[in-house]
XYZ file of C-alpha atoms in Angstrom:
382
model
C 36.167 35.963 24.716
C 38.438 32.931 24.171
C 37.488 29.528 25.588
C 39.223 28.767 28.844
C 41.778 25.939 28.768
C 41.597 23.729 31.848
C 43.835 20.905 32.993
C 42.259 18.530 35.506
C 44.416 15.926 37.293
C 43.398 12.860 39.331
C 45.112 9.598 40.179
C 42.719 7.315 38.305
C 39.034 6.823 37.615
C 38.487 3.945 39.986
C 35.366 3.611 42.111
C 35.915 6.257 44.760
C 33.712 9.179 45.743
C 36.061 11.821 44.308
C 36.207 9.950 40.980
C 32.428 9.617 40.805
C 31.877 13.283 41.570
C 34.414 14.398 38.981
C 32.807 12.253 36.249
C 29.317 13.470 37.161
C 30.588 17.058 36.864
C 32.312 16.442 33.502
C 29.254 14.726 32.063
C 27.115 17.735 32.880
C 29.348 20.515 31.583
C 27.956 21.977 28.344
C 30.009 20.641 25.438
C 32.687 23.020 24.192
C 32.185 25.514 27.030
C 35.833 24.881 27.928
C 38.841 23.143 26.418
C 39.498 20.423 29.012
C 42.470 18.067 29.277
C 42.055 15.258 31.821
C 45.331 13.787 33.078
C 45.377 10.472 34.974
C 48.389 9.068 36.769
C 46.985 5.637 35.976
C 44.594 4.939 33.125
C 42.220 2.582 34.909
C 38.827 2.441 36.584
C 35.123 1.915 36.103
C 34.501 5.527 35.077
C 36.885 5.597 32.104
C 34.088 4.755 29.683
C 32.042 7.660 31.011
C 34.539 10.423 30.163
C 32.803 12.650 27.546
C 34.352 12.253 24.097
C 35.070 15.972 23.758
C 37.480 15.894 26.696
C 41.127 15.135 25.881
C 42.341 12.191 27.955
C 46.034 11.810 28.892
C 47.737 9.382 31.257
C 51.162 8.554 32.709
C 50.704 4.775 33.008
C 47.895 2.359 32.211
C 46.617 -0.906 33.685
C 45.091 -1.885 36.975
C 46.311 -0.571 40.291
C 48.859 -2.847 41.972
C 48.020 -3.134 45.660
C 50.226 -6.117 46.602
C 53.925 -6.923 46.519
C 53.852 -10.195 44.636
C 57.288 -10.873 43.131
C 56.089 -10.728 39.514
C 54.337 -7.401 40.136
C 57.257 -5.569 41.729
C 59.073 -4.592 38.472
C 55.990 -2.919 37.009
C 55.133 -1.269 40.319
C 58.690 0.059 40.600
C 58.659 1.303 36.999
C 55.450 3.258 37.571
C 56.791 4.837 40.744
C 60.095 5.836 39.162
C 58.488 7.150 35.959
C 55.922 9.231 37.823
C 58.611 10.405 40.227
C 60.762 11.704 37.382
C 57.828 13.619 35.898
C 57.043 15.083 39.299
C 60.656 16.160 39.707
C 60.918 17.538 36.180
C 57.378 18.719 35.318
C 58.465 20.466 32.127
C 58.940 16.994 30.588
C 55.280 16.202 31.284
C 53.999 19.397 29.738
C 56.319 19.230 26.709
C 56.114 15.575 25.697
C 52.762 14.302 27.061
C 50.395 17.232 27.346
C 52.281 19.183 24.638
C 51.051 22.517 25.861
C 51.795 25.161 28.494
C 48.984 27.617 28.057
C 46.366 26.493 30.564
C 44.184 29.092 32.233
C 43.225 26.827 35.139
C 44.916 23.739 36.606
C 42.697 21.788 38.972
C 43.605 18.733 40.995
C 40.620 16.598 41.899
C 42.612 14.722 44.539
C 44.449 16.545 47.335
C 47.408 14.105 47.167
C 48.499 15.773 43.910
C 49.080 19.147 45.574
C 52.833 19.296 44.840
C 52.234 18.376 41.202
C 50.000 21.375 40.570
C 52.172 23.741 42.596
C 55.248 22.730 40.569
C 53.532 23.341 37.251
C 55.738 25.247 34.746
C 52.618 27.221 33.700
C 53.152 30.214 35.933
C 50.101 32.185 34.718
C 47.459 29.521 35.390
C 45.152 29.557 38.385
C 45.868 26.594 40.659
C 42.821 24.957 42.254
C 42.831 22.159 44.847
C 39.633 20.113 45.344
C 39.723 18.695 48.893
C 37.424 15.702 49.296
C 38.669 14.411 52.651
C 38.811 15.716 56.198
C 42.595 16.034 56.140
C 42.589 17.335 59.711
C 41.563 13.856 60.866
C 44.429 12.132 59.038
C 47.512 11.760 61.299
C 50.118 12.404 58.570
C 48.571 15.786 57.724
C 50.202 18.001 60.312
C 49.653 21.811 60.331
C 53.001 22.407 58.568
C 51.795 20.187 55.712
C 48.283 21.580 55.576
C 49.488 25.197 55.448
C 51.003 24.417 52.010
C 47.524 24.190 50.529
C 47.315 27.981 50.767
C 49.953 28.176 48.034
C 47.120 27.349 45.602
C 44.926 30.144 44.251
C 41.701 28.461 45.403
C 40.875 25.621 47.769
C 37.554 23.903 47.101
C 36.191 22.212 50.235
C 33.109 20.080 50.459
C 31.942 20.516 54.044
C 31.571 23.238 56.653
C 33.878 21.375 59.022
C 36.755 21.272 56.503
C 36.274 24.955 55.711
C 36.207 25.897 59.402
C 39.406 23.935 60.067
C 41.232 25.561 57.146
C 40.028 29.004 58.264
C 41.482 28.440 61.696
C 44.799 27.527 60.040
C 44.809 30.550 57.698
C 47.312 33.259 58.638
C 45.498 36.219 57.081
C 42.355 37.339 55.277
C 43.894 36.648 51.843
C 44.310 32.955 52.703
C 40.791 32.762 54.114
C 39.393 34.146 50.848
C 40.978 31.265 48.963
C 38.520 28.843 50.592
C 35.347 28.044 48.703
C 32.633 25.725 50.018
C 31.155 23.811 47.111
C 28.492 21.167 46.707
C 29.406 17.945 44.987
C 27.147 17.195 42.011
C 25.018 14.061 42.509
C 22.853 12.597 39.733
C 19.819 11.234 41.635
C 18.031 10.072 38.486
C 21.000 7.926 37.556
C 21.064 6.364 41.042
C 17.356 5.473 40.922
C 17.609 3.990 37.442
C 20.749 1.968 38.097
C 19.261 0.607 41.347
C 16.600 -1.141 39.233
C 19.140 -3.027 37.156
C 19.558 -6.778 37.616
C 22.967 -7.886 38.830
C 24.598 -11.283 39.421
C 23.986 -11.456 43.147
C 21.510 -13.662 45.000
C 19.662 -11.398 47.437
C 17.280 -14.241 48.358
C 19.848 -15.396 50.922
C 19.328 -12.180 52.841
C 15.876 -12.520 54.405
C 17.186 -11.413 57.795
C 17.786 -7.738 58.502
C 20.816 -6.809 56.407
C 23.177 -3.864 56.623
C 25.146 -2.815 53.559
C 28.425 -0.884 53.664
C 29.904 0.508 50.465
C 33.403 1.884 49.960
C 37.039 1.275 49.155
C 38.401 -1.317 51.551
C 41.054 0.449 53.558
C 41.355 1.602 57.210
C 39.517 4.912 56.713
C 36.244 3.099 56.150
C 36.347 1.310 59.527
C 35.166 -2.075 58.218
C 37.253 -3.793 60.902
C 35.182 -1.983 63.565
C 31.963 -2.964 61.822
C 32.948 -6.609 61.791
C 33.827 -6.667 65.494
C 30.517 -5.008 66.359
C 28.694 -7.544 64.162
C 30.279 -10.384 66.130
C 29.293 -8.831 69.459
C 25.654 -8.349 68.391
C 25.411 -11.940 67.152
C 26.718 -13.171 70.518
C 23.880 -11.215 72.121
C 21.339 -13.043 69.982
C 20.653 -10.139 67.599
C 20.826 -12.031 64.324
C 21.469 -10.049 61.146
C 23.734 -10.027 58.113
C 26.180 -7.588 56.506
C 27.267 -7.068 52.911
C 30.458 -5.091 52.307
C 30.691 -3.780 48.722
C 34.107 -2.680 47.488
C 37.731 -3.639 47.186
C 41.101 -2.115 48.057
C 44.470 -2.923 49.585
C 42.883 -3.962 52.904
C 40.551 -6.484 51.239
C 42.496 -9.649 52.220
C 43.070 -8.334 55.742
C 39.351 -7.752 56.257
C 38.477 -11.093 54.701
C 40.911 -12.799 57.063
C 39.340 -11.031 60.040
C 35.935 -12.362 58.985
C 37.397 -15.875 58.782
C 39.184 -15.538 62.112
C 35.912 -14.598 63.844
C 33.960 -17.371 62.055
C 31.619 -14.922 60.380
C 31.707 -16.264 56.784
C 27.984 -17.178 56.980
C 26.795 -13.753 58.109
C 29.184 -11.321 56.322
C 29.572 -11.265 52.578
C 32.455 -9.450 50.880
C 30.847 -8.587 47.555
C 34.116 -7.167 46.159
C 34.068 -4.447 43.504
C 30.713 -3.842 41.828
C 30.354 -1.707 38.699
C 26.843 -0.894 39.862
C 26.551 -0.855 43.690
C 23.053 0.683 43.795
C 21.040 -2.578 43.718
C 22.781 -3.454 46.998
C 21.299 -0.329 48.565
C 17.896 -1.052 47.089
C 17.755 -4.719 48.120
C 19.035 -4.504 51.709
C 17.453 -3.041 54.812
C 19.918 -0.505 56.151
C 23.004 1.420 55.087
C 25.868 1.864 57.526
C 28.840 4.224 57.328
C 31.498 3.042 59.792
C 34.227 5.455 58.662
C 36.946 6.839 60.890
C 37.062 10.008 58.763
C 35.540 11.391 55.554
C 35.284 14.618 53.664
C 31.729 14.677 52.453
C 30.488 11.055 52.063
C 28.401 11.196 48.878
C 27.333 7.581 49.460
C 24.954 9.009 52.079
C 23.213 10.990 49.317
C 22.867 7.741 47.371
C 21.311 6.028 50.387
C 18.955 8.981 50.931
C 17.932 8.926 47.278
C 16.911 5.266 47.640
C 15.133 5.987 50.962
C 17.402 3.686 52.950
C 17.639 4.069 56.767
C 21.149 5.199 57.668
C 23.532 4.763 60.552
C 26.651 6.946 60.226
C 29.624 7.740 62.432
C 30.018 11.408 63.258
C 32.642 12.319 60.667
C 32.976 15.391 58.466
C 29.941 16.118 56.280
C 27.563 13.699 58.051
C 25.669 16.323 60.077
C 25.204 18.492 56.985
C 23.933 15.661 54.808
C 21.684 14.097 57.448
C 20.383 17.457 58.690
C 21.873 17.027 62.178
C 20.340 13.564 62.558
C 16.869 14.284 61.189
C 17.372 12.069 58.124
C 19.533 9.349 59.666
C 21.128 8.195 62.905
C 24.475 9.853 63.683
C 26.555 7.864 66.183
C 29.785 8.388 68.078
C 32.863 7.739 65.914
C 33.863 4.536 67.731
C 33.066 0.868 68.007
C 30.700 1.651 70.859
C 28.913 4.196 68.686
C 28.479 1.736 65.825
C 27.313 -0.935 68.280
C 24.692 1.314 69.893
C 23.314 2.430 66.545
C 23.031 -1.067 65.090
C 21.501 -2.416 68.273
C 18.783 0.289 68.203
C 17.909 -0.552 64.597
C 17.758 -4.271 65.372
C 15.725 -4.022 68.547
C 13.255 -1.261 67.620
C 11.896 -1.307 64.060
C 10.093 1.981 64.681
C 13.429 3.845 64.636
C 14.424 3.060 61.025
C 10.787 3.362 59.955
C 10.687 6.917 61.304
C 13.720 7.847 59.231
C 12.053 6.511 56.089
C 8.962 8.577 56.918
C 11.062 11.744 57.315
C 12.927 11.096 54.064
C 9.659 10.709 52.198
C 8.380 14.033 53.521
C 11.544 16.082 53.063
C 13.027 17.344 49.827
C 16.514 15.945 49.550
C 19.231 18.564 50.205
C 20.986 18.520 46.817
C 20.415 19.399 43.192
C 22.572 18.229 40.295
C 21.785 21.291 38.162
C 22.466 23.774 40.977
C 25.730 22.106 41.990
C 27.068 22.024 38.409
C 26.021 25.621 37.683
C 27.706 26.756 40.896
C 30.984 25.068 39.892
C 30.820 26.543 36.385
C 30.318 30.003 37.832
C 33.379 29.556 40.071
C 35.499 28.472 37.097
C 34.267 31.379 34.998
C 35.231 33.839 37.679
C 38.807 32.534 38.121
């Protein structure tokens, strides 16, 4: 039996959850089991160096992501957009001159935003797979008429029960329902524990007070603006604590300005992008997920692995990961919900201690080997 040829597409290999999951998967595939081409829209990101050497890497553009509109950046930003737009409009050019092949068995997009790219592929015989990492039903621009187009793919991989249920309700027949596959994202717990022990250039000695850490790309989805406003309110009530936000993104300056506007520079630290965020989990007291929506927030697995008490808004995937609140506090998806959760942690130390006790007693609900083997079996059966 010939080796399957697989094309995997993703925007970049920056520090997002989808990127981390993809790299973990690729690193754990047996070498030479498949012929894999990995195509990036932008060759950039912390995970580039972790791509296995047996995987063929292609890209449309290279360099860092441009998130601002500074005058000197506009020409390059415009060039990238036009160039990628042309290749999207005329995909045969991409397959002929960049990939130089049109005989893939499977084409998989690891980011839902590339749906049209995979559907317009000139390789008519390949199986088209869409890996959905976000709760698209909670994103305003994803209306039913847009979401229904996902059923044009051969398979839709979803990462939470909620996302699968929502797609099933949208499906028009049993054939479309059968396209949905619930998968488990591979998480390397040993890597998390080992990296958490590494020394980084950050002075944690300044954080003797109870400290919450939030980790994620800085944009509206993550709700850091809500977290900051709640922090201000709790301080005004005399509940002193600190917050560290780890990550960057196009909302970074806006969030930093909000911190300055509310005079919170002494109690909130924007740690920016960190190649290794795990020491922040290890060296702070609590982890908080303030997101407005998610797909399956793998950062919660990382916090569980390091036995960190968790407060999380009730977004997709949270109930599954935290076992309906047994392993962490699930709060209403609002400022009030975040406020109530943080206040409980700050006023009653027994609450976070009880979560640690439960985490220590319970086997964590994921396995790297099982998740990878499950994905390999799905690919083999396509």
